[in-house]
Amino acid sequence: MNDIKERLQNILGEALEQIKAETQDLEQIRVKYLGKKGDLTRVLRGMGSLSAEERPAVGQYANNVRADIEAALEKKKQQLKEYQLQKKLAEEKLDVTMPGEKFEIGHRHPLTLVRRELEDIFLGLGFSIAEGPEVEYDYYNFQALNIPPNHPARDTQDTFYITDKILLRSQTSPVQARVMEKQQPPIRIISPGRVYRSDDVDATHSPLFHQLEGLVVDTGITMGDLKGILELFAKTTFGEETKVRFRPHHFPFTEPSAEVDYSCFACHGKGCRLCKGEGWIEILGAGMVHPKVLSGCGIDPEVYSGFAFGFGIERIAMLKYHIDDMRLLYEDDMRFIGQF
């Protein structure tokens, strides 16, 4: 019995020394001494040679040895855990006196700059902003705007159709129809947003671009009101010396209709590369809202009249910032965007 106790005492001493020195793998020590094939188990297998009186005393001594080893393992485990925590805290310690890292601040895109500038102009004139879906019904994109079924704009080569009756809007004019359906005059809105047309990508075309359209409906609205608004817009955007020219045109949703040119703000009408020597730059289309459009939206054309206009935001941005290739607006190159 004394031999077994001595062996158990040696196991306890060795285990405690190894636990004290260990800095990482305590599990390996536990398995070595307390596992099914560990040192303590092998010693206990020799208890068969002891008498019935000796076995309880040796068993109790072995349990105490096991308990002491387990307690030492748990204590060391907690010490290592605390050490790792303190080490991690030390490594992650923040010096609040150190200067912070400089982060690059984002920059507004030129299209966003121009859109917000245009919105501010019209908001200052009493307009409100109206928005609508980009995935639109054929009815609102064409039929409600007096565009007949055989019109070229309805061709699949020009418009992105999803189904026979659903498409990607080719203009923001559907927003005007939706507003007139829900609201009786007076109406004074602008509708900026993305539009889609089946164009090849080049320096002046893109299948995705941005428009801003305006609509005013009230009693006594005339072409003179339209001309006044567009002149004010021109002078605010391109300078006080800018002049406006109306050329007769045809749009199904306005009558009369006009293409609107602004005098070149680079050469002031003398002719230059920007205006291709003409002295004028085509900016937008406009006209008086067609009576069929008004009546189709539930507004009496005998009582009310209105005007509408629309232009591409990309075109304004390119003219304003002297950009000669529309593709630059979509390439997300900070060397380009950071100039504005």
mmCIF file of C-alpha atoms in Angstrom:
data_model
loop_
_atom_site.group_PDB
_atom_site.id
_atom_site.type_symbol
_atom_site.label_atom_id
_atom_site.label_comp_id
_atom_site.label_asym_id
_atom_site.label_seq_id
_atom_site.Cartn_x
_atom_site.Cartn_y
_atom_site.Cartn_z
ATOM 1 C CA MET A 1 0.000 0.000 0.000
ATOM 2 C CA ASN A 2 2.835 2.383 0.830
ATOM 3 C CA ASP A 3 4.327 1.773 -2.616
ATOM 4 C CA ILE A 4 1.094 2.775 -4.348
ATOM 5 C CA LYS A 5 0.733 5.870 -2.172
ATOM 6 C CA GLU A 6 4.285 6.869 -2.983
ATOM 7 C CA ARG A 7 3.619 6.508 -6.688
ATOM 8 C CA LEU A 8 0.438 8.565 -6.354
ATOM 9 C CA GLN A 9 2.361 11.229 -4.465
ATOM 10 C CA ASN A 10 4.998 11.333 -7.193
ATOM 11 C CA ILE A 11 2.311 11.665 -9.863
ATOM 12 C CA LEU A 12 0.772 14.569 -7.947
ATOM 13 C CA GLY A 13 4.121 16.320 -7.614
ATOM 14 C CA GLU A 14 5.014 15.872 -11.271
ATOM 15 C CA ALA A 15 1.573 17.013 -12.410
ATOM 16 C CA LEU A 16 1.651 20.152 -10.248
ATOM 17 C CA GLU A 17 5.121 21.066 -11.534
ATOM 18 C CA GLN A 18 4.073 20.649 -15.165
ATOM 19 C CA ILE A 19 0.847 22.588 -14.624
ATOM 20 C CA LYS A 20 2.808 25.403 -13.000
ATOM 21 C CA ALA A 21 5.250 25.577 -15.931
ATOM 22 C CA GLU A 22 2.709 25.147 -18.737
ATOM 23 C CA THR A 23 1.678 28.281 -20.664
ATOM 24 C CA GLN A 24 -0.588 26.853 -23.375
ATOM 25 C CA ASP A 25 -1.731 23.207 -23.583
ATOM 26 C CA LEU A 26 -3.302 22.169 -20.280
ATOM 27 C CA GLU A 27 -5.421 19.532 -22.008
ATOM 28 C CA GLN A 28 -2.328 17.518 -22.805
ATOM 29 C CA ILE A 29 -1.409 17.435 -19.105
ATOM 30 C CA ARG A 30 -4.949 16.424 -18.107
ATOM 31 C CA VAL A 31 -4.944 13.507 -20.534
ATOM 32 C CA LYS A 32 -1.458 12.410 -19.418
ATOM 33 C CA TYR A 33 -2.381 12.148 -15.744
ATOM 34 C CA LEU A 34 -6.179 11.819 -15.570
ATOM 35 C CA GLY A 35 -7.126 10.248 -18.903
ATOM 36 C CA LYS A 36 -8.331 6.653 -19.367
ATOM 37 C CA LYS A 37 -4.779 5.616 -20.161
ATOM 38 C CA GLY A 38 -3.158 8.203 -17.898
ATOM 39 C CA ASP A 39 -0.655 7.705 -15.083
ATOM 40 C CA LEU A 40 -3.247 7.842 -12.302
ATOM 41 C CA THR A 41 -5.427 5.212 -13.975
ATOM 42 C CA ARG A 42 -2.469 2.849 -14.410
ATOM 43 C CA VAL A 43 -1.605 3.098 -10.718
ATOM 44 C CA LEU A 44 -5.173 2.443 -9.658
ATOM 45 C CA ARG A 45 -5.232 -0.741 -11.722
ATOM 46 C CA GLY A 46 -2.658 -2.146 -9.296
ATOM 47 C CA MET A 47 -5.077 -1.895 -6.375
ATOM 48 C CA GLY A 48 -6.117 -5.488 -7.004
ATOM 49 C CA SER A 49 -3.070 -6.638 -5.034
ATOM 50 C CA LEU A 50 -4.229 -4.789 -1.938
ATOM 51 C CA SER A 51 -6.279 -6.274 0.861
ATOM 52 C CA ALA A 52 -9.921 -5.327 1.424
ATOM 53 C CA GLU A 53 -8.906 -3.162 4.402
ATOM 54 C CA GLU A 54 -6.265 -1.228 2.416
ATOM 55 C CA ARG A 55 -8.307 -0.477 -0.681
ATOM 56 C CA PRO A 56 -10.633 2.199 0.809
ATOM 57 C CA ALA A 57 -7.721 4.199 2.208
ATOM 58 C CA VAL A 58 -5.752 4.041 -1.071
ATOM 59 C CA GLY A 59 -8.903 4.857 -3.063
ATOM 60 C CA GLN A 60 -9.543 7.908 -0.922
ATOM 61 C CA TYR A 61 -5.929 9.015 -1.328
ATOM 62 C CA ALA A 62 -6.188 8.558 -5.134
ATOM 63 C CA ASN A 63 -9.392 10.656 -5.226
ATOM 64 C CA ASN A 64 -7.622 13.403 -3.313
ATOM 65 C CA VAL A 65 -4.750 13.309 -5.799
ATOM 66 C CA ARG A 66 -7.221 13.540 -8.693
ATOM 67 C CA ALA A 67 -9.049 16.434 -7.007
ATOM 68 C CA ASP A 68 -5.771 18.291 -6.391
ATOM 69 C CA ILE A 69 -4.693 17.887 -10.024
ATOM 70 C CA GLU A 70 -8.105 19.007 -11.335
ATOM 71 C CA ALA A 71 -8.081 22.014 -8.992
ATOM 72 C CA ALA A 72 -4.583 22.952 -10.143
ATOM 73 C CA LEU A 73 -5.645 22.623 -13.795
ATOM 74 C CA GLU A 74 -8.699 24.827 -13.270
ATOM 75 C CA LYS A 75 -6.684 27.451 -11.403
ATOM 76 C CA LYS A 76 -4.035 27.499 -14.120
ATOM 77 C CA LYS A 77 -6.744 27.690 -16.789
ATOM 78 C CA GLN A 78 -8.185 30.807 -15.150
ATOM 79 C CA GLN A 79 -4.694 32.318 -14.832
ATOM 80 C CA LEU A 80 -3.988 31.728 -18.534
ATOM 81 C CA LYS A 81 -7.381 33.145 -19.473
ATOM 82 C CA GLU A 82 -6.726 36.289 -17.448
ATOM 83 C CA TYR A 83 -3.238 36.554 -18.928
ATOM 84 C CA GLN A 84 -4.573 36.329 -22.482
ATOM 85 C CA LEU A 85 -7.206 38.958 -21.703
ATOM 86 C CA GLN A 86 -4.644 41.359 -20.269
ATOM 87 C CA LYS A 87 -2.345 40.738 -23.217
ATOM 88 C CA LYS A 88 -5.156 41.444 -25.689
ATOM 89 C CA LEU A 89 -6.154 44.608 -23.836
ATOM 90 C CA ALA A 90 -2.571 45.784 -23.859
ATOM 91 C CA GLU A 91 -2.230 45.141 -27.583
ATOM 92 C CA GLU A 92 -5.528 46.898 -28.362
ATOM 93 C CA LYS A 93 -4.929 49.825 -26.067
ATOM 94 C CA LEU A 94 -5.906 53.137 -27.620
ATOM 95 C CA ASP A 95 -3.833 56.234 -27.237
ATOM 96 C CA VAL A 96 -6.448 58.975 -27.295
ATOM 97 C CA THR A 97 -3.719 61.582 -27.660
ATOM 98 C CA MET A 98 -2.664 60.240 -31.069
ATOM 99 C CA PRO A 99 -4.003 62.091 -34.122
ATOM 100 C CA GLY A 100 -6.800 60.244 -35.945
ATOM 101 C CA GLU A 101 -6.461 58.738 -39.385
ATOM 102 C CA LYS A 102 -7.555 60.966 -42.228
ATOM 103 C CA PHE A 103 -10.408 59.493 -44.238
ATOM 104 C CA GLU A 104 -11.155 60.652 -47.743
ATOM 105 C CA ILE A 105 -14.487 62.433 -47.808
ATOM 106 C CA GLY A 106 -16.890 61.551 -50.605
ATOM 107 C CA HIS A 107 -17.558 63.974 -53.424
ATOM 108 C CA ARG A 108 -20.872 64.758 -55.073
ATOM 109 C CA HIS A 109 -21.189 63.587 -58.648
ATOM 110 C CA PRO A 110 -21.564 66.342 -61.290
ATOM 111 C CA LEU A 111 -25.015 64.977 -62.203
ATOM 112 C CA THR A 112 -26.078 65.274 -58.577
ATOM 113 C CA LEU A 113 -24.691 68.808 -58.382
ATOM 114 C CA VAL A 114 -26.593 69.862 -61.493
ATOM 115 C CA ARG A 115 -29.817 68.106 -60.481
ATOM 116 C CA ARG A 116 -29.846 69.784 -57.073
ATOM 117 C CA GLU A 117 -29.074 73.158 -58.609
ATOM 118 C CA LEU A 118 -31.981 72.754 -61.035
ATOM 119 C CA GLU A 119 -34.306 71.587 -58.281
ATOM 120 C CA ASP A 120 -33.371 74.614 -56.162
ATOM 121 C CA ILE A 121 -34.190 76.956 -59.040
ATOM 122 C CA PHE A 122 -37.664 75.528 -59.579
ATOM 123 C CA LEU A 123 -38.405 75.087 -55.885
ATOM 124 C CA GLY A 124 -37.675 78.791 -55.551
ATOM 125 C CA LEU A 125 -40.301 79.448 -58.242
ATOM 126 C CA GLY A 126 -42.964 77.608 -56.271
ATOM 127 C CA PHE A 127 -42.680 74.188 -57.928
ATOM 128 C CA SER A 128 -42.753 70.960 -55.922
ATOM 129 C CA ILE A 129 -40.934 67.713 -56.726
ATOM 130 C CA ALA A 130 -42.991 64.712 -57.860
ATOM 131 C CA GLU A 131 -41.623 61.212 -58.388
ATOM 132 C CA GLY A 132 -42.926 58.042 -60.006
ATOM 133 C CA PRO A 133 -41.910 54.463 -60.835
ATOM 134 C CA GLU A 134 -39.113 53.732 -63.289
ATOM 135 C CA VAL A 135 -40.849 50.486 -64.272
ATOM 136 C CA GLU A 136 -43.970 51.948 -65.819
ATOM 137 C CA TYR A 137 -47.199 50.975 -67.549
ATOM 138 C CA ASP A 138 -47.452 51.532 -71.298
ATOM 139 C CA TYR A 139 -50.602 53.524 -70.560
ATOM 140 C CA TYR A 140 -48.832 56.237 -68.557
ATOM 141 C CA ASN A 141 -45.685 56.276 -70.679
ATOM 142 C CA PHE A 142 -47.522 56.611 -74.001
ATOM 143 C CA GLN A 143 -51.326 56.431 -74.104
ATOM 144 C CA ALA A 144 -52.031 59.011 -71.392
ATOM 145 C CA LEU A 145 -49.628 61.380 -73.174
ATOM 146 C CA ASN A 146 -51.495 61.198 -76.497
ATOM 147 C CA ILE A 147 -48.789 59.064 -78.133
ATOM 148 C CA PRO A 148 -50.616 56.795 -80.652
ATOM 149 C CA PRO A 149 -49.922 53.050 -81.016
ATOM 150 C CA ASN A 150 -48.056 53.507 -84.314
ATOM 151 C CA HIS A 151 -45.703 56.203 -82.985
ATOM 152 C CA PRO A 152 -41.969 55.403 -83.516
ATOM 153 C CA ALA A 153 -41.250 55.847 -79.800
ATOM 154 C CA ARG A 154 -43.305 52.724 -79.087
ATOM 155 C CA ASP A 155 -41.041 50.603 -81.265
ATOM 156 C CA THR A 156 -39.057 47.951 -79.397
ATOM 157 C CA GLN A 157 -35.920 49.347 -81.009
ATOM 158 C CA ASP A 158 -36.402 52.541 -78.970
ATOM 159 C CA THR A 159 -38.062 51.357 -75.750
ATOM 160 C CA PHE A 160 -37.191 48.612 -73.241
ATOM 161 C CA TYR A 161 -40.321 46.485 -72.881
ATOM 162 C CA ILE A 162 -40.703 44.006 -69.999
ATOM 163 C CA THR A 163 -44.122 42.787 -71.142
ATOM 164 C CA ASP A 164 -46.590 44.113 -73.711
ATOM 165 C CA LYS A 165 -47.965 46.525 -71.108
ATOM 166 C CA ILE A 166 -44.963 47.168 -68.829
ATOM 167 C CA LEU A 167 -41.721 48.900 -69.754
ATOM 168 C CA LEU A 168 -38.822 50.967 -68.451
ATOM 169 C CA ARG A 169 -40.030 54.543 -68.703
ATOM 170 C CA SER A 170 -38.517 56.436 -71.622
ATOM 171 C CA GLN A 171 -39.253 59.847 -70.064
ATOM 172 C CA THR A 172 -40.425 61.272 -66.750
ATOM 173 C CA SER A 173 -43.636 62.537 -68.371
ATOM 174 C CA PRO A 174 -45.661 59.622 -66.890
ATOM 175 C CA VAL A 175 -45.214 61.323 -63.530
ATOM 176 C CA GLN A 176 -47.124 64.321 -64.909
ATOM 177 C CA ALA A 177 -50.028 62.108 -66.002
ATOM 178 C CA ARG A 178 -50.140 60.397 -62.608
ATOM 179 C CA VAL A 179 -50.180 63.744 -60.778
ATOM 180 C CA MET A 180 -52.955 65.153 -63.002
ATOM 181 C CA GLU A 181 -55.068 62.035 -62.383
ATOM 182 C CA LYS A 182 -54.868 62.469 -58.618
ATOM 183 C CA GLN A 183 -54.749 66.247 -58.248
ATOM 184 C CA GLN A 184 -56.930 68.996 -59.619
ATOM 185 C CA PRO A 185 -55.284 72.311 -60.610
ATOM 186 C CA PRO A 186 -53.468 74.393 -59.645
ATOM 187 C CA ILE A 187 -50.515 72.089 -60.393
ATOM 188 C CA ARG A 188 -46.880 73.168 -60.462
ATOM 189 C CA ILE A 189 -44.387 70.290 -60.362
ATOM 190 C CA ILE A 190 -41.010 69.115 -61.619
ATOM 191 C CA SER A 191 -40.232 65.425 -62.041
ATOM 192 C CA PRO A 192 -36.516 64.584 -62.089
ATOM 193 C CA GLY A 193 -35.297 61.001 -62.439
ATOM 194 C CA ARG A 194 -33.733 58.182 -64.433
ATOM 195 C CA VAL A 195 -35.121 57.195 -67.829
ATOM 196 C CA TYR A 196 -34.235 54.446 -70.299
ATOM 197 C CA ARG A 197 -34.020 54.296 -74.073
ATOM 198 C CA SER A 198 -32.517 51.732 -76.406
ATOM 199 C CA ASP A 199 -29.498 53.762 -77.500
ATOM 200 C CA ASP A 200 -25.967 52.619 -78.205
ATOM 201 C CA VAL A 201 -23.346 53.997 -75.832
ATOM 202 C CA ASP A 202 -21.242 56.756 -77.351
ATOM 203 C CA ALA A 203 -20.026 60.260 -76.519
ATOM 204 C CA THR A 204 -23.544 61.732 -76.594
ATOM 205 C CA HIS A 205 -25.894 58.770 -75.957
ATOM 206 C CA SER A 206 -26.564 56.265 -73.197
ATOM 207 C CA PRO A 207 -29.342 53.700 -72.623
ATOM 208 C CA LEU A 208 -29.726 55.201 -69.143
ATOM 209 C CA PHE A 209 -29.803 58.935 -68.512
ATOM 210 C CA HIS A 210 -31.571 61.542 -66.395
ATOM 211 C CA GLN A 211 -34.356 63.960 -67.188
ATOM 212 C CA LEU A 212 -36.077 66.815 -65.442
ATOM 213 C CA GLU A 213 -39.538 67.710 -66.681
ATOM 214 C CA GLY A 214 -41.865 70.440 -65.500
ATOM 215 C CA LEU A 215 -45.629 70.890 -65.562
ATOM 216 C CA VAL A 216 -47.889 73.845 -64.733
ATOM 217 C CA VAL A 217 -51.696 73.627 -65.004
ATOM 218 C CA ASP A 218 -54.039 76.398 -63.905
ATOM 219 C CA THR A 219 -56.541 78.876 -65.272
ATOM 220 C CA GLY A 220 -55.202 81.414 -67.741
ATOM 221 C CA ILE A 221 -51.823 79.758 -68.377
ATOM 222 C CA THR A 222 -50.304 80.895 -71.692
ATOM 223 C CA MET A 223 -47.251 80.396 -73.849
ATOM 224 C CA GLY A 224 -45.974 83.671 -72.401
ATOM 225 C CA ASP A 225 -45.835 82.086 -68.947
ATOM 226 C CA LEU A 226 -43.783 79.212 -70.378
ATOM 227 C CA LYS A 227 -41.411 81.621 -72.086
ATOM 228 C CA GLY A 228 -40.947 83.619 -68.875
ATOM 229 C CA ILE A 229 -40.139 80.531 -66.798
ATOM 230 C CA LEU A 230 -37.614 79.222 -69.348
ATOM 231 C CA GLU A 231 -35.930 82.615 -69.694
ATOM 232 C CA LEU A 232 -35.557 82.860 -65.935
ATOM 233 C CA PHE A 233 -34.179 79.335 -65.823
ATOM 234 C CA ALA A 234 -31.685 80.131 -68.603
ATOM 235 C CA LYS A 235 -30.374 83.282 -66.953
ATOM 236 C CA THR A 236 -30.068 81.588 -63.554
ATOM 237 C CA THR A 237 -28.262 78.558 -64.964
ATOM 238 C CA PHE A 238 -26.079 79.977 -67.733
ATOM 239 C CA GLY A 239 -25.810 83.694 -66.980
ATOM 240 C CA GLU A 240 -27.801 86.919 -67.257
ATOM 241 C CA GLU A 241 -26.846 87.492 -70.908
ATOM 242 C CA THR A 242 -28.443 84.212 -72.069
ATOM 243 C CA LYS A 243 -31.212 84.578 -74.650
ATOM 244 C CA VAL A 244 -33.978 82.097 -75.503
ATOM 245 C CA ARG A 245 -35.204 81.050 -78.944
ATOM 246 C CA PHE A 246 -38.335 79.002 -79.655
ATOM 247 C CA ARG A 247 -38.521 76.900 -82.856
ATOM 248 C CA PRO A 248 -41.776 75.236 -83.932
ATOM 249 C CA HIS A 249 -41.784 71.491 -83.397
ATOM 250 C CA HIS A 250 -44.207 68.624 -82.826
ATOM 251 C CA PHE A 251 -44.713 66.618 -79.634
ATOM 252 C CA PRO A 252 -47.873 64.491 -79.283
ATOM 253 C CA PHE A 253 -48.496 65.671 -75.725
ATOM 254 C CA THR A 254 -48.186 69.450 -76.326
ATOM 255 C CA GLU A 255 -49.860 71.815 -78.793
ATOM 256 C CA PRO A 256 -48.311 74.128 -79.817
ATOM 257 C CA SER A 257 -44.856 72.616 -79.291
ATOM 258 C CA ALA A 258 -41.386 74.049 -79.585
ATOM 259 C CA GLU A 259 -37.717 73.166 -79.435
ATOM 260 C CA VAL A 260 -36.001 75.687 -77.176
ATOM 261 C CA ASP A 261 -32.488 76.993 -77.842
ATOM 262 C CA TYR A 262 -30.314 79.086 -75.564
ATOM 263 C CA SER A 263 -27.697 81.484 -76.852
ATOM 264 C CA CYS A 264 -24.239 79.992 -76.444
ATOM 265 C CA PHE A 265 -22.901 81.026 -73.055
ATOM 266 C CA ALA A 266 -19.326 80.442 -74.217
ATOM 267 C CA CYS A 267 -19.296 82.793 -77.218
ATOM 268 C CA HIS A 268 -22.510 84.745 -76.503
ATOM 269 C CA GLY A 269 -23.938 84.005 -79.940
ATOM 270 C CA LYS A 270 -20.830 84.688 -82.017
ATOM 271 C CA GLY A 271 -20.201 81.036 -82.899
ATOM 272 C CA CYS A 272 -17.639 78.653 -81.398
ATOM 273 C CA ARG A 273 -16.729 74.991 -81.069
ATOM 274 C CA LEU A 274 -19.251 74.440 -78.273
ATOM 275 C CA CYS A 275 -22.231 75.640 -80.330
ATOM 276 C CA LYS A 276 -20.724 74.331 -83.590
ATOM 277 C CA GLY A 277 -20.546 77.840 -84.991
ATOM 278 C CA GLU A 278 -24.296 78.461 -84.760
ATOM 279 C CA GLY A 279 -24.369 80.721 -81.716
ATOM 280 C CA TRP A 280 -27.300 78.720 -80.290
ATOM 281 C CA ILE A 281 -27.506 75.470 -78.299
ATOM 282 C CA GLU A 282 -30.596 73.254 -78.282
ATOM 283 C CA ILE A 283 -31.497 72.663 -74.640
ATOM 284 C CA LEU A 284 -35.033 71.351 -74.248
ATOM 285 C CA GLY A 285 -38.491 70.707 -75.641
ATOM 286 C CA ALA A 286 -41.625 72.458 -74.420
ATOM 287 C CA GLY A 287 -45.170 73.435 -75.261
ATOM 288 C CA MET A 288 -48.730 73.890 -74.078
ATOM 289 C CA VAL A 289 -50.279 70.717 -72.661
ATOM 290 C CA HIS A 290 -52.502 69.090 -75.296
ATOM 291 C CA PRO A 291 -56.235 69.292 -74.469
ATOM 292 C CA LYS A 292 -56.529 65.514 -74.976
ATOM 293 C CA VAL A 293 -53.916 64.949 -72.272
ATOM 294 C CA LEU A 294 -55.777 67.219 -69.866
ATOM 295 C CA SER A 295 -59.181 65.654 -70.493
ATOM 296 C CA GLY A 296 -57.727 62.137 -70.389
ATOM 297 C CA CYS A 297 -56.452 62.857 -66.883
ATOM 298 C CA GLY A 298 -59.771 64.250 -65.708
ATOM 299 C CA ILE A 299 -59.024 67.980 -66.116
ATOM 300 C CA ASP A 300 -61.422 70.160 -68.124
ATOM 301 C CA PRO A 301 -59.444 71.807 -70.976
ATOM 302 C CA GLU A 302 -62.209 74.398 -71.361
ATOM 303 C CA VAL A 303 -61.400 75.702 -67.896
ATOM 304 C CA TYR A 304 -57.705 74.951 -67.437
ATOM 305 C CA SER A 305 -54.595 75.205 -69.573
ATOM 306 C CA GLY A 306 -50.974 74.396 -68.881
ATOM 307 C CA PHE A 307 -47.459 74.080 -70.179
ATOM 308 C CA ALA A 308 -44.809 71.388 -69.931
ATOM 309 C CA PHE A 309 -41.084 71.253 -70.610
ATOM 310 C CA GLY A 310 -38.305 68.737 -70.292
ATOM 311 C CA PHE A 311 -34.557 68.413 -70.725
ATOM 312 C CA GLY A 312 -31.726 65.989 -70.106
ATOM 313 C CA ILE A 313 -29.705 66.616 -66.962
ATOM 314 C CA GLU A 314 -26.624 65.102 -68.618
ATOM 315 C CA ARG A 315 -26.860 67.656 -71.397
ATOM 316 C CA ILE A 316 -27.021 70.535 -68.922
ATOM 317 C CA ALA A 317 -24.056 69.108 -66.986
ATOM 318 C CA MET A 318 -21.985 68.638 -70.136
ATOM 319 C CA LEU A 319 -22.654 72.185 -71.273
ATOM 320 C CA LYS A 320 -22.159 73.710 -67.843
ATOM 321 C CA TYR A 321 -18.877 71.898 -67.135
ATOM 322 C CA HIS A 322 -17.614 71.668 -70.741
ATOM 323 C CA ILE A 323 -17.643 67.842 -70.753
ATOM 324 C CA ASP A 324 -17.244 66.452 -74.276
ATOM 325 C CA ASP A 325 -18.011 62.767 -73.613
ATOM 326 C CA MET A 326 -21.102 61.546 -71.733
ATOM 327 C CA ARG A 327 -19.368 58.267 -70.858
ATOM 328 C CA LEU A 328 -17.167 60.124 -68.379
ATOM 329 C CA LEU A 329 -20.248 60.681 -66.217
ATOM 330 C CA TYR A 330 -20.714 56.933 -65.688
ATOM 331 C CA GLU A 331 -17.170 55.606 -65.273
ATOM 332 C CA ASP A 332 -16.848 56.427 -61.527
ATOM 333 C CA ASP A 333 -13.322 57.753 -62.012
ATOM 334 C CA MET A 334 -12.479 59.960 -59.017
ATOM 335 C CA ARG A 335 -9.875 61.796 -61.074
ATOM 336 C CA PHE A 336 -12.773 63.063 -63.158
ATOM 337 C CA ILE A 337 -15.456 63.448 -60.494
ATOM 338 C CA GLY A 338 -13.122 65.237 -58.089
ATOM 339 C CA GLN A 339 -12.822 68.185 -60.467
ATOM 340 C CA PHE A 340 -16.353 69.406 -59.777
#
